[in-house]
Coordinates of C-alpha atoms (C1' of nucleotides) in Angstrom, one line a residue:
Chain A
M1 CA -175.4 122.0 99.4
A2 CA -173.2 120.9 97.1
R3 CA -171.4 124.4 96.6
P4 CA -169.1 124.7 93.1
P5 CA -165.8 124.3 94.4
A6 CA -163.1 126.7 93.8
D7 CA -160.0 124.8 94.2
P8 CA -160.8 122.2 96.1
D9 CA -157.5 122.4 98.2
R10 CA -157.7 126.4 98.3
R11 CA -161.3 125.7 100.1
R12 CA -160.3 123.4 102.3
E13 CA -157.5 125.5 103.5
R14 CA -159.8 128.5 103.7
A15 CA -162.1 126.2 105.8
H16 CA -159.7 125.5 108.4
R17 CA -158.5 129.1 109.0
V18 CA -161.8 130.2 109.3
L19 CA -162.3 127.1 112.4
D20 CA -159.0 128.6 113.4
A21 CA -160.3 131.9 114.1
A22 CA -163.6 130.5 115.7
A23 CA -161.4 128.2 118.1
E24 CA -159.7 131.3 119.5
L25 CA -162.8 133.1 119.8
I26 CA -165.1 130.3 121.5
L27 CA -162.5 129.8 123.8
R28 CA -161.9 133.6 124.6
W29 CA -165.4 134.6 125.0
G30 CA -167.6 131.4 124.9
Y31 CA -169.9 130.3 122.1
D32 CA -172.7 133.0 122.9
K33 CA -170.6 135.6 122.6
T34 CA -168.8 134.7 119.7
T35 CA -170.1 136.3 116.8
I36 CA -170.3 134.8 112.6
A37 CA -168.6 138.4 111.8
D38 CA -165.9 138.3 114.6
V39 CA -164.5 134.7 113.1
A40 CA -165.2 136.3 109.2
R41 CA -162.8 139.3 111.0
A42 CA -160.6 137.1 112.7
A43 CA -160.0 134.6 109.7
G44 CA -159.9 137.7 107.3
V45 CA -163.0 136.6 104.8
A46 CA -165.9 138.2 104.4
K47 CA -168.7 137.4 106.2
G48 CA -170.6 136.3 103.1
T49 CA -167.6 133.6 102.5
I50 CA -168.3 131.9 105.5
Y51 CA -171.5 131.3 104.2
L52 CA -170.0 129.3 101.6
H53 CA -168.9 127.1 103.9
W54 CA -171.8 126.4 106.3
K55 CA -175.3 127.0 106.0
T56 CA -175.6 128.4 109.9
R57 CA -174.0 129.5 112.1
E58 CA -174.5 126.0 114.4
L59 CA -173.3 124.0 111.7
L60 CA -169.9 126.1 111.5
F61 CA -169.1 125.3 114.9
A62 CA -170.3 121.6 114.6
A63 CA -167.7 121.6 112.3
L64 CA -165.0 123.2 114.6
L65 CA -166.2 121.0 117.4
R66 CA -165.9 117.8 114.8
R67 CA -162.1 118.7 113.9
E68 CA -161.0 119.0 117.4
R69 CA -162.1 115.3 117.9
V70 CA -160.8 114.2 115.1
A71 CA -157.6 115.6 115.8
T72 CA -157.5 114.7 119.3
L73 CA -158.2 110.7 118.1
E74 CA -155.4 111.1 115.8
E75 CA -153.0 112.0 118.1
V76 CA -154.5 108.7 120.2
R77 CA -154.0 106.6 117.1
R78 CA -150.6 108.1 116.6
A79 CA -149.6 106.9 120.0
A80 CA -150.5 103.3 118.7
P81 CA -152.0 102.5 122.6
G82 CA -151.9 98.6 122.6
T83 CA -153.2 98.5 126.1
L84 CA -156.3 99.9 128.0
R85 CA -154.1 101.7 130.2
E86 CA -151.8 103.2 127.6
L87 CA -155.4 103.8 125.2
V88 CA -156.4 105.7 128.9
G89 CA -153.0 107.5 129.3
A90 CA -152.8 108.7 125.5
V91 CA -156.5 110.2 125.6
A92 CA -155.7 112.2 128.7
A93 CA -152.8 113.1 128.0
E94 CA -154.6 114.5 124.3
V95 CA -157.6 116.1 126.0
M96 CA -155.6 117.7 128.8
R97 CA -154.0 119.9 126.3
R98 CA -156.4 120.5 124.3
P99 CA -158.8 122.9 125.8
L100 CA -161.7 122.9 123.7
M101 CA -162.2 119.0 123.4
R102 CA -162.1 119.5 127.4
A103 CA -164.7 122.1 127.7
V104 CA -166.6 119.6 125.3
L105 CA -166.3 116.4 127.6
L106 CA -166.7 118.2 130.7
A107 CA -170.2 120.4 129.0
D108 CA -168.6 123.5 130.2
T109 CA -171.2 125.7 129.4
D110 CA -169.3 128.9 129.8
V111 CA -167.4 128.3 126.5
L112 CA -170.3 126.2 125.0
G113 CA -172.9 128.3 125.8
K114 CA -176.4 127.2 124.0
L115 CA -174.4 124.5 122.5
T116 CA -174.3 122.7 125.6
T117 CA -177.9 121.4 125.6
M118 CA -177.4 120.6 122.3
K119 CA -174.9 118.4 122.3
R120 CA -176.2 116.3 124.7
E121 CA -179.3 116.2 123.5
R122 CA -178.4 114.5 120.6
P123 CA -178.3 110.8 121.1
S124 CA -174.9 109.2 120.8
D125 CA -174.5 107.1 117.5
P126 CA -175.5 103.5 118.3
G127 CA -172.4 102.8 116.1
Q128 CA -169.9 103.5 118.8
A129 CA -171.3 102.3 121.9
E130 CA -170.9 99.1 119.4
A131 CA -167.4 99.6 118.9
L132 CA -167.2 100.2 122.5
N133 CA -168.5 96.6 123.5
R134 CA -166.8 95.0 121.1
M135 CA -163.2 96.0 122.5
L136 CA -164.5 95.4 125.6
G137 CA -165.6 91.7 124.2
A138 CA -162.4 91.4 123.1
L139 CA -160.5 92.4 126.4
R140 CA -162.5 90.3 128.3
K141 CA -161.9 87.0 126.3
H142 CA -158.5 87.8 126.0
G143 CA -158.3 88.2 129.8
A144 CA -157.2 92.3 129.7
I145 CA -160.0 93.2 131.8
R146 CA -161.2 92.1 135.4
P147 CA -164.0 89.4 134.5
D148 CA -165.8 89.9 138.0
L149 CA -167.0 92.9 136.3
T150 CA -170.0 93.5 134.2
D151 CA -169.7 95.5 130.9
A152 CA -171.7 98.2 132.5
E153 CA -169.6 98.5 135.4
H154 CA -166.4 98.6 133.4
V155 CA -167.8 101.5 132.0
S156 CA -169.2 103.4 134.6
V157 CA -166.2 103.2 136.5
L158 CA -164.1 104.4 133.2
T159 CA -166.2 107.4 132.5
S160 CA -165.9 108.4 136.1
V161 CA -162.3 108.3 136.3
V162 CA -161.8 109.8 133.3
F163 CA -164.7 112.5 133.8
G164 CA -163.1 113.2 137.6
F165 CA -159.5 113.7 136.9
L166 CA -160.4 115.9 134.0
T167 CA -162.8 117.9 136.4
A168 CA -160.9 117.6 139.7
A169 CA -157.5 118.8 137.8
R170 CA -159.4 122.6 138.3
L171 CA -160.7 121.8 141.9
T172 CA -158.3 119.9 143.8
P173 CA -157.4 122.6 146.6
E174 CA -154.1 124.4 146.0
P175 CA -151.3 123.2 147.8
Y176 CA -152.3 119.6 146.6
R177 CA -151.9 120.8 142.8
V178 CA -150.6 118.4 140.2
P179 CA -149.2 119.3 136.8
P180 CA -151.8 118.1 133.9
E181 CA -149.4 115.7 132.5
R182 CA -148.2 113.7 135.8
L183 CA -152.2 113.3 136.1
A184 CA -152.9 111.8 132.6
E185 CA -150.2 109.5 134.2
L186 CA -152.2 109.1 137.3
L187 CA -155.5 108.6 135.6
A188 CA -154.3 106.0 133.1
D189 CA -152.4 104.0 136.2
T190 CA -155.8 104.0 138.2
A191 CA -158.1 102.7 134.9
H192 CA -155.2 100.2 134.5
R193 CA -155.6 99.2 138.4
A194 CA -159.4 99.1 138.4
L195 CA -159.7 97.7 135.2
E196 CA -157.1 95.5 133.7
A197 CA -156.6 91.8 135.2
G198 CA -153.8 91.5 137.2
R199 CA -152.0 88.7 135.2
E200 CA -149.8 89.4 132.3
P201 CA -151.3 88.4 129.0
S202 CA -149.6 85.7 126.9
P203 CA -148.0 86.8 124.0
R204 CA -150.6 85.8 121.6
D205 CA -152.9 87.6 123.8
A206 CA -151.4 90.7 124.3
R207 CA -151.4 90.4 120.4
A208 CA -155.0 90.5 120.0
I209 CA -156.0 93.1 122.6
A210 CA -153.4 95.6 121.2
E211 CA -155.3 94.5 118.1
A212 CA -158.7 95.2 119.6
V213 CA -157.5 98.4 120.8
S214 CA -156.4 99.4 117.8
A215 CA -159.3 98.7 116.2
Y216 CA -161.2 100.6 118.3
V217 CA -158.9 104.1 118.0
G218 CA -159.4 103.4 114.0
H219 CA -163.2 102.8 114.2
V220 CA -163.9 105.5 116.3
A221 CA -161.3 107.8 114.5
G222 CA -162.8 107.0 111.4
V223 CA -166.0 107.4 112.1
A224 CA -165.1 110.7 113.5
G225 CA -163.1 111.5 110.2
R226 CA -165.7 110.8 108.0
K227 CA -168.3 113.2 109.6
L228 CA -165.9 115.8 109.3
E229 CA -165.4 115.6 106.3
S230 CA -169.0 116.0 105.6
A231 CA -169.1 118.6 108.5
L232 CA -166.2 120.8 106.4
E233 CA -168.6 120.7 103.6
G234 CA -171.3 122.0 105.5
Q235 CA -173.6 119.3 106.0
L236 CA -174.9 117.9 109.3
P237 CA -173.7 113.9 110.1
Chain B
M1 CA -177.1 136.3 170.1
A2 CA -177.0 133.9 173.5
R3 CA -180.6 134.1 173.0
P4 CA -182.1 133.3 176.5
P5 CA -183.7 129.9 176.0
A6 CA -186.7 128.0 176.0
D7 CA -186.7 124.7 177.3
P8 CA -183.5 124.0 176.1
D9 CA -184.2 120.8 174.5
R10 CA -187.7 122.0 172.6
R11 CA -185.7 125.0 171.5
R12 CA -183.2 122.3 170.0
E13 CA -186.0 120.0 168.7
R14 CA -187.7 123.1 167.2
A15 CA -184.3 123.9 165.5
H16 CA -184.2 120.7 163.8
R17 CA -187.6 120.7 162.9
V18 CA -187.1 124.0 161.2
L19 CA -183.9 122.8 159.4
D20 CA -186.2 119.7 158.4
A21 CA -188.5 122.1 156.3
A22 CA -185.4 123.8 155.1
A23 CA -183.8 120.7 153.7
E24 CA -187.1 119.6 152.1
L25 CA -187.2 122.9 150.2
I26 CA -184.1 123.5 149.3
L27 CA -184.0 120.3 147.7
R28 CA -187.3 120.7 145.9
W29 CA -186.7 124.6 145.2
G30 CA -183.4 125.4 145.3
Y31 CA -181.8 127.8 147.7
D32 CA -182.9 131.2 145.7
K33 CA -186.0 130.4 145.6
T34 CA -186.6 129.0 149.4
T35 CA -187.9 132.0 151.1
I36 CA -188.0 132.3 155.3
A37 CA -191.6 132.4 155.2
D38 CA -192.0 128.9 153.2
V39 CA -189.7 127.6 155.5
A40 CA -191.6 128.8 159.0
R41 CA -194.8 127.8 157.3
A42 CA -193.2 124.0 156.5
A43 CA -192.0 123.5 159.9
G44 CA -195.2 125.4 161.6
V45 CA -194.2 128.4 162.9
A46 CA -193.8 131.9 162.8
K47 CA -191.4 133.7 160.6
G48 CA -190.1 135.8 163.9
T49 CA -189.7 132.4 165.6
I50 CA -187.0 131.5 163.0
Y51 CA -184.6 134.7 163.6
L52 CA -185.3 133.8 167.4
H53 CA -182.5 131.0 166.2
W54 CA -180.4 132.5 163.4
K55 CA -179.9 135.9 162.9
T56 CA -180.1 135.5 159.1
R57 CA -181.6 133.5 156.2
E58 CA -177.6 132.7 155.5
L59 CA -176.7 131.3 158.5
L60 CA -180.1 129.4 158.9
F61 CA -178.8 127.8 155.6
A62 CA -175.1 127.1 156.9
A63 CA -176.7 125.3 159.8
L64 CA -178.7 123.2 157.8
L65 CA -175.4 122.5 155.6
R66 CA -173.6 121.7 158.7
R67 CA -175.8 119.3 160.2
E68 CA -175.6 117.2 157.0
R69 CA -172.0 117.0 157.3
V70 CA -172.4 116.0 161.2
A71 CA -175.2 113.1 159.9
T72 CA -172.5 112.0 157.1
L73 CA -170.1 112.0 159.0
E74 CA -171.3 110.1 162.4
E75 CA -172.8 107.4 159.9
V76 CA -169.3 107.2 158.3
R77 CA -168.0 106.9 162.0
R78 CA -170.7 104.3 163.1
A79 CA -169.4 102.2 160.3
A80 CA -165.8 102.2 161.4
P81 CA -163.9 101.9 158.3
G82 CA -160.5 100.5 159.3
T83 CA -158.6 101.0 155.9
L84 CA -158.8 103.7 153.3
R85 CA -161.1 101.3 151.3
E86 CA -163.3 100.8 154.4
L87 CA -163.3 104.7 154.2
V88 CA -163.8 105.6 151.1
G89 CA -166.8 102.9 150.8
A90 CA -168.4 104.5 153.7
V91 CA -168.4 107.7 152.7
A92 CA -169.5 107.1 149.2
A93 CA -172.2 105.3 150.6
E94 CA -173.4 107.6 152.8
V95 CA -173.1 110.7 150.2
M96 CA -174.7 108.8 147.5
R97 CA -177.9 108.5 149.4
R98 CA -178.0 112.0 150.8
P99 CA -178.9 114.7 148.3
L100 CA -178.2 117.3 149.9
M101 CA -174.9 115.9 150.8
R102 CA -174.0 115.3 147.1
A103 CA -175.4 118.8 146.1
V104 CA -173.0 120.1 148.7
L105 CA -169.9 118.7 147.5
L106 CA -170.2 119.0 143.8
A107 CA -171.4 122.5 144.2
D108 CA -174.3 121.9 142.2
T109 CA -176.0 125.5 141.7
D110 CA -179.4 124.6 141.0
V111 CA -179.7 123.3 144.8
L112 CA -177.4 125.9 146.2
G113 CA -178.0 128.9 144.5
K114 CA -175.9 131.6 145.2
L115 CA -174.4 129.8 148.4
T116 CA -172.2 127.9 146.2
T117 CA -169.9 130.7 145.3
M118 CA -169.7 131.8 149.5
K119 CA -169.3 127.9 150.1
R120 CA -166.4 128.0 147.9
E121 CA -164.7 131.4 148.6
R122 CA -164.4 130.4 153.0
P123 CA -161.2 128.7 153.0
S124 CA -161.2 125.5 154.2
D125 CA -159.9 125.0 157.6
P126 CA -156.4 124.2 157.9
G127 CA -157.1 121.8 160.5
Q128 CA -158.7 119.5 158.3
A129 CA -155.9 119.9 155.6
E130 CA -153.6 118.6 159.0
A131 CA -155.9 116.2 160.0
L132 CA -155.8 114.4 156.3
N133 CA -152.0 114.9 155.8
R134 CA -151.5 113.3 159.6
M135 CA -153.4 110.6 158.6
L136 CA -151.7 110.1 155.0
G137 CA -148.5 110.2 157.0
A138 CA -149.8 107.6 159.4
L139 CA -151.0 105.4 156.8
R140 CA -147.8 105.9 154.6
K141 CA -145.5 104.9 157.3
H142 CA -147.2 101.7 158.1
G143 CA -147.2 100.7 154.5
A144 CA -151.1 101.3 154.2
I145 CA -150.5 103.4 150.9
R146 CA -147.8 103.4 147.6
P147 CA -144.5 104.8 148.7
D148 CA -144.4 105.9 145.1
L149 CA -146.9 108.6 145.3
T150 CA -146.7 112.0 147.0
D151 CA -149.4 113.0 148.9
A152 CA -150.2 115.7 146.6
E153 CA -150.8 112.9 144.3
H154 CA -152.6 110.6 146.6
V155 CA -154.8 113.7 147.4
S156 CA -155.7 114.2 143.7
V157 CA -156.7 110.9 142.9
L158 CA -158.6 110.3 145.7
T159 CA -160.7 113.3 144.8
S160 CA -161.0 112.8 141.3
V161 CA -161.9 109.2 141.6
V162 CA -164.3 110.3 144.5
F163 CA -165.7 113.5 142.4
G164 CA -165.7 111.1 139.2
F165 CA -167.8 108.7 140.7
L166 CA -170.4 111.0 142.2
T167 CA -171.3 113.1 139.3
A168 CA -171.0 110.8 136.8
A169 CA -174.1 108.6 138.5
R170 CA -175.8 111.3 136.2
L171 CA -173.7 111.7 133.7
T172 CA -173.4 107.9 132.2
P173 CA -175.3 106.5 129.1
E174 CA -178.8 104.6 130.1
P175 CA -177.7 101.4 129.2
Y176 CA -174.6 101.4 131.3
R177 CA -176.0 102.6 134.5
V178 CA -175.2 100.6 137.6
P179 CA -177.3 101.4 141.2
P180 CA -176.1 103.7 143.8
E181 CA -174.8 101.0 146.3
R182 CA -172.8 99.5 143.7
L183 CA -171.4 102.6 142.4
A184 CA -169.9 103.0 145.8
E185 CA -168.9 99.9 146.0
L186 CA -166.7 99.8 142.9
L187 CA -165.7 103.5 144.2
A188 CA -164.0 102.5 147.2
D189 CA -162.4 99.0 145.2
T190 CA -161.3 101.9 142.5
A191 CA -159.8 104.1 145.5
H192 CA -158.4 100.6 146.9
R193 CA -156.4 99.9 144.1
A194 CA -155.3 102.9 142.8
L195 CA -154.2 103.8 146.2
E196 CA -153.3 101.2 148.8
A197 CA -150.3 99.2 148.7
G198 CA -150.3 96.1 147.6
R199 CA -149.2 93.8 150.5
E200 CA -151.5 92.7 153.4
P201 CA -149.7 94.7 156.5
S202 CA -148.6 93.0 159.5
P203 CA -151.8 92.9 162.6
R204 CA -149.3 95.0 164.5
D205 CA -149.5 97.4 161.2
A206 CA -152.9 97.0 160.3
R207 CA -154.1 98.1 163.9
A208 CA -152.1 101.0 163.5
I209 CA -153.8 101.7 160.3
A210 CA -157.1 101.5 161.7
E211 CA -156.5 103.6 164.5
A212 CA -155.2 106.4 162.1
V213 CA -158.2 106.1 159.9
S214 CA -160.5 105.7 162.8
A215 CA -158.7 109.3 164.5
Y216 CA -159.2 111.3 161.3
V217 CA -162.8 110.6 160.9
G218 CA -162.6 111.1 164.7
H219 CA -161.5 114.4 164.2
V220 CA -163.3 115.4 161.2
A221 CA -166.5 114.7 163.0
G222 CA -165.3 116.3 165.9
V223 CA -165.1 119.3 164.6
A224 CA -167.7 118.9 162.5
G225 CA -169.8 118.4 165.4
R226 CA -168.9 121.8 167.3
K227 CA -169.1 123.8 164.7
L228 CA -172.9 122.2 164.4
E229 CA -173.5 122.9 167.9
S230 CA -172.4 126.8 167.5
A231 CA -174.6 127.0 164.0
L232 CA -177.8 125.3 166.1
E233 CA -177.3 128.7 168.2
G234 CA -177.2 130.7 165.3
Q235 CA -173.5 131.6 165.6
L236 CA -171.2 131.8 162.6
P237 CA -168.0 129.3 163.3
Chain C
dC1 C1' -190.4 135.6 178.8
dT2 C1' -191.8 133.4 174.4
dT3 C1' -194.4 133.7 170.2
dT4 C1' -196.7 135.8 166.6
dG5 C1' -197.9 138.0 162.3
dA6 C1' -198.5 142.8 160.6
dC7 C1' -195.4 146.2 159.0
dC8 C1' -191.1 148.6 156.3
dA9 C1' -187.0 149.3 153.4
dA10 C1' -184.0 146.5 150.0
dA11 C1' -184.1 143.8 146.5
dT12 C1' -185.8 141.1 143.1
dA13 C1' -189.4 140.6 139.4
dA14 C1' -191.9 142.2 135.4
dG15 C1' -193.8 144.8 131.7
dC16 C1' -192.8 147.7 127.9
dG17 C1' -191.1 150.9 124.8
dT18 C1' -186.3 151.5 122.0
dA19 C1' -181.5 150.8 120.4
dT20 C1' -178.5 147.5 118.9
dT21 C1' -176.8 143.6 117.2
dC22 C1' -176.7 139.5 114.8
dG23 C1' -177.9 135.4 111.7
dG24 C1' -178.5 135.3 107.3
dT25 C1' -179.1 136.8 102.1
dC26 C1' -178.2 138.8 97.9
dA27 C1' -177.1 142.3 94.2
dA28 C1' -173.1 144.4 92.5
dG29 C1' -168.4 143.5 91.6
dA30 C1' -163.7 141.4 90.8
Chain D
dT1 C1' -167.3 131.8 88.6
dC2 C1' -166.4 133.7 93.5
dT3 C1' -166.2 137.2 96.8
dT4 C1' -168.0 140.8 99.2
dG5 C1' -170.4 143.9 102.2
dA6 C1' -174.4 146.4 102.8
dC7 C1' -179.0 145.2 103.6
dC8 C1' -183.1 143.0 106.4
dG9 C1' -186.0 141.1 110.1
dA10 C1' -185.8 138.7 114.1
dA11 C1' -183.8 138.8 118.0
dT12 C1' -181.2 140.2 121.8
dA13 C1' -179.8 143.7 125.2
dC14 C1' -180.9 147.8 127.3
dG15 C1' -183.0 151.6 130.1
dC16 C1' -186.6 152.9 132.8
dT17 C1' -190.8 152.5 135.5
dT18 C1' -193.7 150.4 138.1
dA19 C1' -195.3 145.7 140.8
dT20 C1' -194.5 141.7 143.8
dT21 C1' -191.6 139.6 146.8
dT22 C1' -188.6 139.2 151.0
dG23 C1' -185.7 138.8 154.7
dG24 C1' -185.6 141.2 159.0
dT25 C1' -187.9 144.1 162.8
dC26 C1' -190.4 144.9 166.8
dA27 C1' -194.8 146.0 169.4
dA28 C1' -198.4 143.6 170.8
dA29 C1' -201.1 139.2 172.0
dG30 C1' -200.3 135.2 174.5

DNA sequence: CTTTGACCAAATAAGCGTATTCGGTCAAGA
DNA sequence: TCTTGACCGAATACGCTTATTTGGTCAAAG
């Protein structure tokens, strides 16, 4: 829209305040029952103000989800994972303490309501897949992951395991329940044992591996961050 | 009900024919939209005849699900798994080719409709948990599973992984898809690496382990089989 | 004795007009 | 220039009546 700014900083702060309100409301009532008026009231602005940031309700929530994604990825980046295990562990720990991120990953219709389908319809960025393949290639080359599995198999196992641990947290019968932090460790450990090669890599390989993981996280976080910037200005992708 | 039999064998055969029809219809239309009249027509009997077997619609479908469970477990028993890995592999392979069993395990509301909640409400037999604990205890004692994990952690990891692989089959992005049989292998392999101890057990231990696994499967299949018998006669548990 | 299908009450769906809510706009005011 | 909230049309929710379907029964037929 190229809305003429107030003070850019204050404008940005206000956008975040609105998103904070939206985040709380969507978790409490779900997308379908969260109205713009509600969000405006909770954020302490007028309804019209929200439309100065985003042209539609949908764009507002798109920005919210992108922000959540970026926050998650930034935390992961901060953890500076240097192996697949550490990467999975960092992602798991972060996602488990972020109900909104979890809702998105699990396509929780209670929270996402009609957004659920839209999200799924949107084809994931081919660049993301490419970055993933690049990391897998590097990990394979430097002996970090099992050579007897194809890329498709690695991805299948990884998504299955991650998805399973995230869902099963609420699904496991009572007496066997395990606290989320411990679950994150177990998830990382499972991914490690299922996918990583047994042998210790040489220091040289270890450095290359850490580099590949870091580059992957950096790339994904970078793309997400850039998308967030436009989303905060009301634009779509 | 203690319904006086026709010829018991023919009676039993007819019950199975009705369940066959019900199985096909519930998968095609879901529980909510599958009527007794439909089932009767598809099975080639009159509606009243169905009520000679089961007092209510719910009992009919309870019998159907029990039968599916028994069929699955019998196949697993036939595979004669002697390790945790083989057990998981057999279960996975069998469940993956049984859409109804999968729907039950995943609580698929499209298929199970209003049955979904009922199933979940029903507290699982404490005997089942006890049998599972018994097997875990034996596996632990004979060094088959990792001693650094608690029972709760073993169960959490196992359910997470199984659940994840079963769901993620339909969830993994297109280019990475892997055929179900291969997925079952990968699932077994993942459970193996995540939960089983690294060292080869002694022949003596291996025998005890196989015995524990076999006893577990035998117990579960046995209980399920007995429940099926009464379910086929229209009784509840 | 066994099986059937017409039959009934209860639940569910369909129709429909009304009331309310909500996303989005914009003239007025700060 | 930026913010607001009254305002509008569209969509959704609601209430209510009617029509259809469906689980379950049972007298009659086989």
